[in-house]
């Protein structure tokens, strides 16, 4: 049985003081029994990671970065390394988010290199994949996501003993639009992705890898999405920076 996982992607929102306000509200609002059903992660902006981790020292909530660079260190102005994220308290990192692909020119080759770096550094990457609206309208959504998954996982190993990575299916047309994929649309893609994982890693391991859905998740649609067989939780953007909504989404896990 895969344990559900809810990750909040704060994107470029919340300064340090606001980050502490938000995380304290989330932390206080969650009943400790919820962690038996679901893992909870928050991904604040870089400068808030350390204070948020310090705040969460005795909490079950884990912290992730929203991005990182593929190199260990050096002259890469404006970038952040895997070790820096770890030193600030991160266990996770989001990689290949569609906003990184769209606005910062990231492609599957770079994302694959980042995946490798994250995993060898002992971070657990949350690899984001997803098609655009026109790709779906042209009925190329499955092909697009299949290519992204295969390219980004090139030479990446998975294991039975330890979680090496998580996948997030995030259709670009659903991100921040208020139009979520239906549970059936999402389940169709998740089951395709699980099939690719089976090809790559075999049945046993593929059944253990968590596949999150992301794109306009809210407290109204989350229950039905999380009921689907291959949907193992969510990557939540907008609704994760409102404590009340994020708490309701987490509590909607059955
Ligand atoms: P959204 O964003 O929930 O605001 O649609 C999801 C994401 O981009 O991870």
PDB file of C-alpha atoms and ligand atoms in Angstrom:
ATOM      1  CA  UNK A   1       0.000   0.000   0.000  1.00  0.00           C
ATOM      2  CA  UNK A   2       1.352   3.359  -0.995  1.00  0.00           C
ATOM      3  CA  UNK A   3       0.983   6.020   1.685  1.00  0.00           C
ATOM      4  CA  UNK A   4      -0.666   9.204   0.422  1.00  0.00           C
ATOM      5  CA  UNK A   5       1.468  12.325   0.141  1.00  0.00           C
ATOM      6  CA  UNK A   6       0.432  15.977   0.066  1.00  0.00           C
ATOM      7  CA  UNK A   7       3.002  18.531  -1.007  1.00  0.00           C
ATOM      8  CA  UNK A   8       2.408  22.278  -0.955  1.00  0.00           C
ATOM      9  CA  UNK A   9       4.241  24.273  -3.613  1.00  0.00           C
ATOM     10  CA  UNK A  10       4.306  27.848  -2.360  1.00  0.00           C
ATOM     11  CA  UNK A  11       5.943  29.103  -5.581  1.00  0.00           C
ATOM     12  CA  UNK A  12       7.131  32.756  -5.350  1.00  0.00           C
ATOM     13  CA  UNK A  13       4.810  33.613  -2.474  1.00  0.00           C
ATOM     14  CA  UNK A  14       5.412  34.517   1.187  1.00  0.00           C
ATOM     15  CA  UNK A  15       8.375  36.403   2.616  1.00  0.00           C
ATOM     16  CA  UNK A  16      10.059  35.048   5.747  1.00  0.00           C
ATOM     17  CA  UNK A  17       7.595  36.445   8.278  1.00  0.00           C
ATOM     18  CA  UNK A  18       4.625  35.365   6.156  1.00  0.00           C
ATOM     19  CA  UNK A  19       6.150  31.896   5.725  1.00  0.00           C
ATOM     20  CA  UNK A  20       6.370  31.452   9.493  1.00  0.00           C
ATOM     21  CA  UNK A  21       2.791  32.649   9.909  1.00  0.00           C
ATOM     22  CA  UNK A  22       1.599  30.176   7.280  1.00  0.00           C
ATOM     23  CA  UNK A  23       3.538  27.171   8.532  1.00  0.00           C
ATOM     24  CA  UNK A  24       2.504  27.783  12.133  1.00  0.00           C
ATOM     25  CA  UNK A  25      -1.152  27.905  11.088  1.00  0.00           C
ATOM     26  CA  UNK A  26      -0.785  24.682   9.085  1.00  0.00           C
ATOM     27  CA  UNK A  27       1.144  22.948  11.852  1.00  0.00           C
ATOM     28  CA  UNK A  28      -1.321  23.924  14.556  1.00  0.00           C
ATOM     29  CA  UNK A  29      -4.306  23.042  12.394  1.00  0.00           C
ATOM     30  CA  UNK A  30      -3.236  19.452  11.680  1.00  0.00           C
ATOM     31  CA  UNK A  31      -4.220  16.650  14.023  1.00  0.00           C
ATOM     32  CA  UNK A  32      -1.231  14.360  14.604  1.00  0.00           C
ATOM     33  CA  UNK A  33      -3.275  11.290  13.560  1.00  0.00           C
ATOM     34  CA  UNK A  34      -3.329  12.615   9.988  1.00  0.00           C
ATOM     35  CA  UNK A  35       0.314  11.591   9.571  1.00  0.00           C
ATOM     36  CA  UNK A  36      -0.704   7.940   9.813  1.00  0.00           C
ATOM     37  CA  UNK A  37      -2.609   8.390   6.562  1.00  0.00           C
ATOM     38  CA  UNK A  38      -0.476  10.902   4.716  1.00  0.00           C
ATOM     39  CA  UNK A  39       2.977  12.421   4.471  1.00  0.00           C
ATOM     40  CA  UNK A  40       2.919  16.200   4.355  1.00  0.00           C
ATOM     41  CA  UNK A  41       5.563  18.359   2.695  1.00  0.00           C
ATOM     42  CA  UNK A  42       5.810  22.114   2.204  1.00  0.00           C
ATOM     43  CA  UNK A  43       8.039  23.756  -0.387  1.00  0.00           C
ATOM     44  CA  UNK A  44       8.622  27.421   0.563  1.00  0.00           C
ATOM     45  CA  UNK A  45      10.791  29.900  -1.369  1.00  0.00           C
ATOM     46  CA  UNK A  46      14.538  29.364  -0.779  1.00  0.00           C
ATOM     47  CA  UNK A  47      15.058  32.076   1.839  1.00  0.00           C
ATOM     48  CA  UNK A  48      12.209  30.737   3.964  1.00  0.00           C
ATOM     49  CA  UNK A  49      13.379  27.114   3.961  1.00  0.00           C
ATOM     50  CA  UNK A  50      15.742  27.395   6.923  1.00  0.00           C
ATOM     51  CA  UNK A  51      13.381  29.322   9.239  1.00  0.00           C
ATOM     52  CA  UNK A  52      10.500  27.006   8.285  1.00  0.00           C
ATOM     53  CA  UNK A  53      12.663  23.927   9.015  1.00  0.00           C
ATOM     54  CA  UNK A  54      13.688  25.391  12.355  1.00  0.00           C
ATOM     55  CA  UNK A  55      10.043  26.008  13.170  1.00  0.00           C
ATOM     56  CA  UNK A  56       9.140  22.435  12.180  1.00  0.00           C
ATOM     57  CA  UNK A  57      11.910  20.751  14.185  1.00  0.00           C
ATOM     58  CA  UNK A  58       9.433  18.747  16.283  1.00  0.00           C
ATOM     59  CA  UNK A  59       6.773  18.375  13.618  1.00  0.00           C
ATOM     60  CA  UNK A  60       6.060  15.547  11.170  1.00  0.00           C
ATOM     61  CA  UNK A  61       5.780  18.039   8.320  1.00  0.00           C
ATOM     62  CA  UNK A  62       8.739  17.757   5.958  1.00  0.00           C
ATOM     63  CA  UNK A  63      10.270  20.443   3.764  1.00  0.00           C
ATOM     64  CA  UNK A  64      11.336  20.552   0.121  1.00  0.00           C
ATOM     65  CA  UNK A  65      12.947  23.002  -2.289  1.00  0.00           C
ATOM     66  CA  UNK A  66      11.167  24.148  -5.443  1.00  0.00           C
ATOM     67  CA  UNK A  67      14.219  23.698  -7.672  1.00  0.00           C
ATOM     68  CA  UNK A  68      17.996  23.136  -7.593  1.00  0.00           C
ATOM     69  CA  UNK A  69      20.944  23.053  -9.954  1.00  0.00           C
ATOM     70  CA  UNK A  70      22.653  19.954 -11.312  1.00  0.00           C
ATOM     71  CA  UNK A  71      26.215  20.903 -10.282  1.00  0.00           C
ATOM     72  CA  UNK A  72      27.809  20.422  -6.865  1.00  0.00           C
ATOM     73  CA  UNK A  73      29.086  23.996  -6.462  1.00  0.00           C
ATOM     74  CA  UNK A  74      30.796  26.765  -8.370  1.00  0.00           C
ATOM     75  CA  UNK A  75      30.211  29.835 -10.518  1.00  0.00           C
ATOM     76  CA  UNK A  76      26.478  29.503 -11.173  1.00  0.00           C
ATOM     77  CA  UNK A  77      25.088  32.847 -10.076  1.00  0.00           C
ATOM     78  CA  UNK A  78      21.602  32.642  -8.674  1.00  0.00           C
ATOM     79  CA  UNK A  79      21.502  28.860  -8.398  1.00  0.00           C
ATOM     80  CA  UNK A  80      21.265  26.578  -5.376  1.00  0.00           C
ATOM     81  CA  UNK A  81      22.788  23.129  -4.846  1.00  0.00           C
ATOM     82  CA  UNK A  82      21.408  19.891  -3.485  1.00  0.00           C
ATOM     83  CA  UNK A  83      23.745  20.044  -0.490  1.00  0.00           C
ATOM     84  CA  UNK A  84      22.644  23.575   0.318  1.00  0.00           C
ATOM     85  CA  UNK A  85      19.021  22.437   0.384  1.00  0.00           C
ATOM     86  CA  UNK A  86      19.960  19.541   2.648  1.00  0.00           C
ATOM     87  CA  UNK A  87      21.965  21.794   4.945  1.00  0.00           C
ATOM     88  CA  UNK A  88      18.904  24.027   5.341  1.00  0.00           C
ATOM     89  CA  UNK A  89      16.789  21.021   6.328  1.00  0.00           C
ATOM     90  CA  UNK A  90      15.205  19.774   3.079  1.00  0.00           C
ATOM     91  CA  UNK A  91      14.499  16.114   2.337  1.00  0.00           C
ATOM     92  CA  UNK A  92      12.705  16.753  -0.972  1.00  0.00           C
ATOM     93  CA  UNK A  93      12.995  18.908  -4.072  1.00  0.00           C
ATOM     94  CA  UNK A  94      10.519  19.640  -6.850  1.00  0.00           C
ATOM     95  CA  UNK A  95      12.161  19.208 -10.266  1.00  0.00           C
ATOM     96  CA  UNK A  96      10.943  20.022 -13.763  1.00  0.00           C
ATOM     97  CA  UNK A  97       7.888  22.015 -12.756  1.00  0.00           C
ATOM     98  CA  UNK A  98       6.120  23.294 -15.869  1.00  0.00           C
ATOM     99  CA  UNK A  99       6.797  26.885 -14.782  1.00  0.00           C
ATOM    100  CA  UNK A 100      10.523  26.061 -14.837  1.00  0.00           C
ATOM    101  CA  UNK A 101      10.115  24.510 -18.287  1.00  0.00           C
ATOM    102  CA  UNK A 102       7.990  27.391 -19.608  1.00  0.00           C
ATOM    103  CA  UNK A 103       9.710  30.497 -18.150  1.00  0.00           C
ATOM    104  CA  UNK A 104      13.256  29.290 -17.559  1.00  0.00           C
ATOM    105  CA  UNK A 105      13.808  27.043 -20.547  1.00  0.00           C
ATOM    106  CA  UNK A 106      14.336  23.789 -18.647  1.00  0.00           C
ATOM    107  CA  UNK A 107      14.214  20.679 -20.785  1.00  0.00           C
ATOM    108  CA  UNK A 108      14.134  16.942 -20.115  1.00  0.00           C
ATOM    109  CA  UNK A 109      17.925  16.583 -20.484  1.00  0.00           C
ATOM    110  CA  UNK A 110      18.621  19.149 -17.774  1.00  0.00           C
ATOM    111  CA  UNK A 111      15.856  17.787 -15.562  1.00  0.00           C
ATOM    112  CA  UNK A 112      17.330  14.294 -15.924  1.00  0.00           C
ATOM    113  CA  UNK A 113      20.732  15.631 -14.786  1.00  0.00           C
ATOM    114  CA  UNK A 114      19.099  17.339 -11.824  1.00  0.00           C
ATOM    115  CA  UNK A 115      17.281  14.099 -10.939  1.00  0.00           C
ATOM    116  CA  UNK A 116      20.562  12.245 -10.859  1.00  0.00           C
ATOM    117  CA  UNK A 117      22.216  14.920  -8.710  1.00  0.00           C
ATOM    118  CA  UNK A 118      19.304  15.089  -6.280  1.00  0.00           C
ATOM    119  CA  UNK A 119      19.187  11.335  -5.765  1.00  0.00           C
ATOM    120  CA  UNK A 120      22.939  10.882  -5.351  1.00  0.00           C
ATOM    121  CA  UNK A 121      22.815  13.722  -2.804  1.00  0.00           C
ATOM    122  CA  UNK A 122      20.060  11.938  -0.842  1.00  0.00           C
ATOM    123  CA  UNK A 123      17.254  14.295  -1.712  1.00  0.00           C
ATOM    124  CA  UNK A 124      13.989  12.803  -2.933  1.00  0.00           C
ATOM    125  CA  UNK A 125      12.965  14.617  -6.121  1.00  0.00           C
ATOM    126  CA  UNK A 126       9.336  15.177  -7.042  1.00  0.00           C
ATOM    127  CA  UNK A 127       9.543  14.983 -10.823  1.00  0.00           C
ATOM    128  CA  UNK A 128       6.841  17.023 -12.586  1.00  0.00           C
ATOM    129  CA  UNK A 129       5.473  16.069 -15.992  1.00  0.00           C
ATOM    130  CA  UNK A 130       2.397  17.138 -17.930  1.00  0.00           C
ATOM    131  CA  UNK A 131       1.014  18.138 -21.297  1.00  0.00           C
ATOM    132  CA  UNK A 132      -0.170  21.529 -22.554  1.00  0.00           C
ATOM    133  CA  UNK A 133      -3.756  22.174 -23.631  1.00  0.00           C
ATOM    134  CA  UNK A 134      -2.887  22.018 -27.325  1.00  0.00           C
ATOM    135  CA  UNK A 135      -1.080  18.711 -26.860  1.00  0.00           C
ATOM    136  CA  UNK A 136      -4.206  17.299 -25.213  1.00  0.00           C
ATOM    137  CA  UNK A 137      -6.464  18.735 -27.905  1.00  0.00           C
ATOM    138  CA  UNK A 138      -4.292  17.078 -30.539  1.00  0.00           C
ATOM    139  CA  UNK A 139      -4.580  13.842 -28.582  1.00  0.00           C
ATOM    140  CA  UNK A 140      -0.828  13.848 -27.937  1.00  0.00           C
ATOM    141  CA  UNK A 141      -1.054  13.994 -24.139  1.00  0.00           C
ATOM    142  CA  UNK A 142      -0.092  10.414 -23.463  1.00  0.00           C
ATOM    143  CA  UNK A 143       2.775  10.485 -25.935  1.00  0.00           C
ATOM    144  CA  UNK A 144       4.054  13.776 -24.473  1.00  0.00           C
ATOM    145  CA  UNK A 145       4.009  12.600 -20.880  1.00  0.00           C
ATOM    146  CA  UNK A 146       5.488   9.201 -21.806  1.00  0.00           C
ATOM    147  CA  UNK A 147       8.433  10.946 -23.463  1.00  0.00           C
ATOM    148  CA  UNK A 148       8.927  13.268 -20.492  1.00  0.00           C
ATOM    149  CA  UNK A 149       8.874  10.407 -17.992  1.00  0.00           C
ATOM    150  CA  UNK A 150      11.262   8.246 -20.010  1.00  0.00           C
ATOM    151  CA  UNK A 151      13.729  11.075 -20.705  1.00  0.00           C
ATOM    152  CA  UNK A 152      13.739  12.432 -17.172  1.00  0.00           C
ATOM    153  CA  UNK A 153      14.224   8.948 -15.692  1.00  0.00           C
ATOM    154  CA  UNK A 154      17.024   7.951 -18.074  1.00  0.00           C
ATOM    155  CA  UNK A 155      19.669   6.034 -16.073  1.00  0.00           C
ATOM    156  CA  UNK A 156      17.797   6.751 -12.839  1.00  0.00           C
ATOM    157  CA  UNK A 157      17.518   3.768 -10.537  1.00  0.00           C
ATOM    158  CA  UNK A 158      14.631   2.896  -8.285  1.00  0.00           C
ATOM    159  CA  UNK A 159      14.661   0.631  -5.272  1.00  0.00           C
ATOM    160  CA  UNK A 160      12.446  -1.579  -3.179  1.00  0.00           C
ATOM    161  CA  UNK A 161      13.990  -0.548   0.090  1.00  0.00           C
ATOM    162  CA  UNK A 162      14.055   3.181  -0.203  1.00  0.00           C
ATOM    163  CA  UNK A 163      11.963   5.801  -1.942  1.00  0.00           C
ATOM    164  CA  UNK A 164      14.209   7.307  -4.612  1.00  0.00           C
ATOM    165  CA  UNK A 165      11.795   9.671  -6.343  1.00  0.00           C
ATOM    166  CA  UNK A 166       8.158  10.709  -6.623  1.00  0.00           C
ATOM    167  CA  UNK A 167       6.322  11.679  -9.793  1.00  0.00           C
ATOM    168  CA  UNK A 168       3.760  14.467 -10.112  1.00  0.00           C
ATOM    169  CA  UNK A 169       1.442  14.529 -13.095  1.00  0.00           C
ATOM    170  CA  UNK A 170       0.506  18.158 -13.614  1.00  0.00           C
ATOM    171  CA  UNK A 171      -1.344  18.984 -16.816  1.00  0.00           C
ATOM    172  CA  UNK A 172      -0.223  22.514 -17.728  1.00  0.00           C
ATOM    173  CA  UNK A 173      -3.780  23.531 -18.591  1.00  0.00           C
ATOM    174  CA  UNK A 174      -4.871  22.703 -15.044  1.00  0.00           C
ATOM    175  CA  UNK A 175      -2.167  24.621 -13.164  1.00  0.00           C
ATOM    176  CA  UNK A 176      -3.496  27.782 -11.558  1.00  0.00           C
ATOM    177  CA  UNK A 177      -6.516  27.861 -13.863  1.00  0.00           C
ATOM    178  CA  UNK A 178      -9.255  26.569 -11.582  1.00  0.00           C
ATOM    179  CA  UNK A 179      -9.882  23.793 -14.121  1.00  0.00           C
ATOM    180  CA  UNK A 180      -8.656  20.525 -12.648  1.00  0.00           C
ATOM    181  CA  UNK A 181      -8.310  17.282 -14.570  1.00  0.00           C
ATOM    182  CA  UNK A 182     -11.255  15.041 -13.787  1.00  0.00           C
ATOM    183  CA  UNK A 183     -10.441  12.037 -11.585  1.00  0.00           C
ATOM    184  CA  UNK A 184     -10.878   9.859 -14.703  1.00  0.00           C
ATOM    185  CA  UNK A 185      -8.541  11.984 -16.851  1.00  0.00           C
ATOM    186  CA  UNK A 186      -5.923  11.978 -14.117  1.00  0.00           C
ATOM    187  CA  UNK A 187      -6.306   8.251 -13.394  1.00  0.00           C
ATOM    188  CA  UNK A 188      -5.882   7.442 -17.089  1.00  0.00           C
ATOM    189  CA  UNK A 189      -2.535   9.251 -17.144  1.00  0.00           C
ATOM    190  CA  UNK A 190      -1.410   7.911 -13.780  1.00  0.00           C
ATOM    191  CA  UNK A 191      -2.052   4.388 -14.915  1.00  0.00           C
ATOM    192  CA  UNK A 192      -0.053   5.058 -18.115  1.00  0.00           C
ATOM    193  CA  UNK A 193       2.811   6.381 -15.989  1.00  0.00           C
ATOM    194  CA  UNK A 194       2.614   3.336 -13.713  1.00  0.00           C
ATOM    195  CA  UNK A 195       2.873   1.187 -16.854  1.00  0.00           C
ATOM    196  CA  UNK A 196       6.072   2.975 -17.887  1.00  0.00           C
ATOM    197  CA  UNK A 197       7.498   2.488 -14.395  1.00  0.00           C
ATOM    198  CA  UNK A 198       6.688  -1.207 -14.654  1.00  0.00           C
ATOM    199  CA  UNK A 199       8.568  -1.403 -17.956  1.00  0.00           C
ATOM    200  CA  UNK A 200      11.549   0.397 -16.430  1.00  0.00           C
ATOM    201  CA  UNK A 201      11.712  -1.132 -12.960  1.00  0.00           C
ATOM    202  CA  UNK A 202       9.478  -4.201 -12.871  1.00  0.00           C
ATOM    203  CA  UNK A 203       6.122  -4.776 -11.219  1.00  0.00           C
ATOM    204  CA  UNK A 204       7.174  -4.739  -7.545  1.00  0.00           C
ATOM    205  CA  UNK A 205       9.030  -1.460  -7.600  1.00  0.00           C
ATOM    206  CA  UNK A 206       6.529   0.236  -9.920  1.00  0.00           C
ATOM    207  CA  UNK A 207       3.749  -0.483  -7.423  1.00  0.00           C
ATOM    208  CA  UNK A 208       5.669   1.361  -4.720  1.00  0.00           C
ATOM    209  CA  UNK A 209       6.413   4.591  -6.553  1.00  0.00           C
ATOM    210  CA  UNK A 210       4.073   7.411  -5.581  1.00  0.00           C
ATOM    211  CA  UNK A 211       2.417   9.388  -8.367  1.00  0.00           C
ATOM    212  CA  UNK A 212       0.838  12.682  -7.301  1.00  0.00           C
ATOM    213  CA  UNK A 213      -1.707  14.713  -9.214  1.00  0.00           C
ATOM    214  CA  UNK A 214      -1.307  18.499  -9.451  1.00  0.00           C
ATOM    215  CA  UNK A 215      -3.367  21.260 -11.046  1.00  0.00           C
ATOM    216  CA  UNK A 216      -6.118  23.277  -9.328  1.00  0.00           C
ATOM    217  CA  UNK A 217      -6.581  20.857  -6.441  1.00  0.00           C
ATOM    218  CA  UNK A 218      -8.906  22.304  -3.828  1.00  0.00           C
ATOM    219  CA  UNK A 219     -10.887  21.072  -0.835  1.00  0.00           C
ATOM    220  CA  UNK A 220     -13.888  20.341  -3.051  1.00  0.00           C
ATOM    221  CA  UNK A 221     -12.256  18.186  -5.735  1.00  0.00           C
ATOM    222  CA  UNK A 222      -9.533  16.503  -3.660  1.00  0.00           C
ATOM    223  CA  UNK A 223     -11.620  13.664  -2.180  1.00  0.00           C
ATOM    224  CA  UNK A 224     -12.645  12.271  -5.559  1.00  0.00           C
ATOM    225  CA  UNK A 225      -9.154  12.641  -7.031  1.00  0.00           C
ATOM    226  CA  UNK A 226      -7.489  10.866  -4.092  1.00  0.00           C
ATOM    227  CA  UNK A 227      -9.932   7.948  -4.315  1.00  0.00           C
ATOM    228  CA  UNK A 228      -8.514   6.868  -7.660  1.00  0.00           C
ATOM    229  CA  UNK A 229      -6.379   3.755  -7.639  1.00  0.00           C
ATOM    230  CA  UNK A 230      -3.201   5.284  -9.027  1.00  0.00           C
ATOM    231  CA  UNK A 231      -3.455   8.767  -7.506  1.00  0.00           C
ATOM    232  CA  UNK A 232      -1.257   8.776  -4.427  1.00  0.00           C
ATOM    233  CA  UNK A 233      -1.848  12.335  -3.307  1.00  0.00           C
ATOM    234  CA  UNK A 234      -1.320  15.810  -4.630  1.00  0.00           C
ATOM    235  CA  UNK A 235       1.070  18.619  -5.440  1.00  0.00           C
ATOM    236  CA  UNK A 236      -0.937  21.662  -4.411  1.00  0.00           C
ATOM    237  CA  UNK A 237      -0.126  25.230  -5.489  1.00  0.00           C
ATOM    238  CA  UNK A 238      -2.630  28.010  -4.828  1.00  0.00           C
ATOM    239  CA  UNK A 239      -4.618  26.141  -2.187  1.00  0.00           C
ATOM    240  CA  UNK A 240      -1.452  25.310  -0.212  1.00  0.00           C
ATOM    241  CA  UNK A 241      -0.768  28.939   0.696  1.00  0.00           C
ATOM    242  CA  UNK A 242      -4.108  29.224   2.452  1.00  0.00           C
ATOM    243  CA  UNK A 243      -3.740  27.219   5.679  1.00  0.00           C
ATOM    244  CA  UNK A 244      -7.427  26.407   5.950  1.00  0.00           C
ATOM    245  CA  UNK A 245      -7.638  25.011   2.407  1.00  0.00           C
ATOM    246  CA  UNK A 246      -4.423  23.015   2.667  1.00  0.00           C
ATOM    247  CA  UNK A 247      -5.540  21.491   5.968  1.00  0.00           C
ATOM    248  CA  UNK A 248      -8.906  20.531   4.468  1.00  0.00           C
ATOM    249  CA  UNK A 249      -7.179  18.938   1.476  1.00  0.00           C
ATOM    250  CA  UNK A 250      -4.880  16.928   3.756  1.00  0.00           C
ATOM    251  CA  UNK A 251      -7.842  15.857   5.892  1.00  0.00           C
ATOM    252  CA  UNK A 252      -9.727  14.716   2.797  1.00  0.00           C
ATOM    253  CA  UNK A 253      -7.369  11.737   2.478  1.00  0.00           C
ATOM    254  CA  UNK A 254      -9.407   8.659   3.421  1.00  0.00           C
TER     255      UNK A 254
HETATM  256  P1  LIG B   1      -2.172  24.963  -8.557  1.00  0.00           P
HETATM  257  O1  LIG B   1      -0.613  24.656  -8.824  1.00  0.00           O
HETATM  258  O2  LIG B   1      -2.620  24.049  -7.456  1.00  0.00           O
HETATM  259  O3  LIG B   1      -2.205  26.401  -8.154  1.00  0.00           O
HETATM  260  O4  LIG B   1      -2.905  24.703  -9.835  1.00  0.00           O
HETATM  261  C1  LIG B   1      -0.113  23.351  -8.768  1.00  0.00           C
HETATM  262  C2  LIG B   1       1.363  23.376  -9.071  1.00  0.00           C
HETATM  263  O5  LIG B   1       1.795  24.153  -9.928  1.00  0.00           O
HETATM  264  O6  LIG B   1       2.151  22.616  -8.473  1.00  0.00           O
END
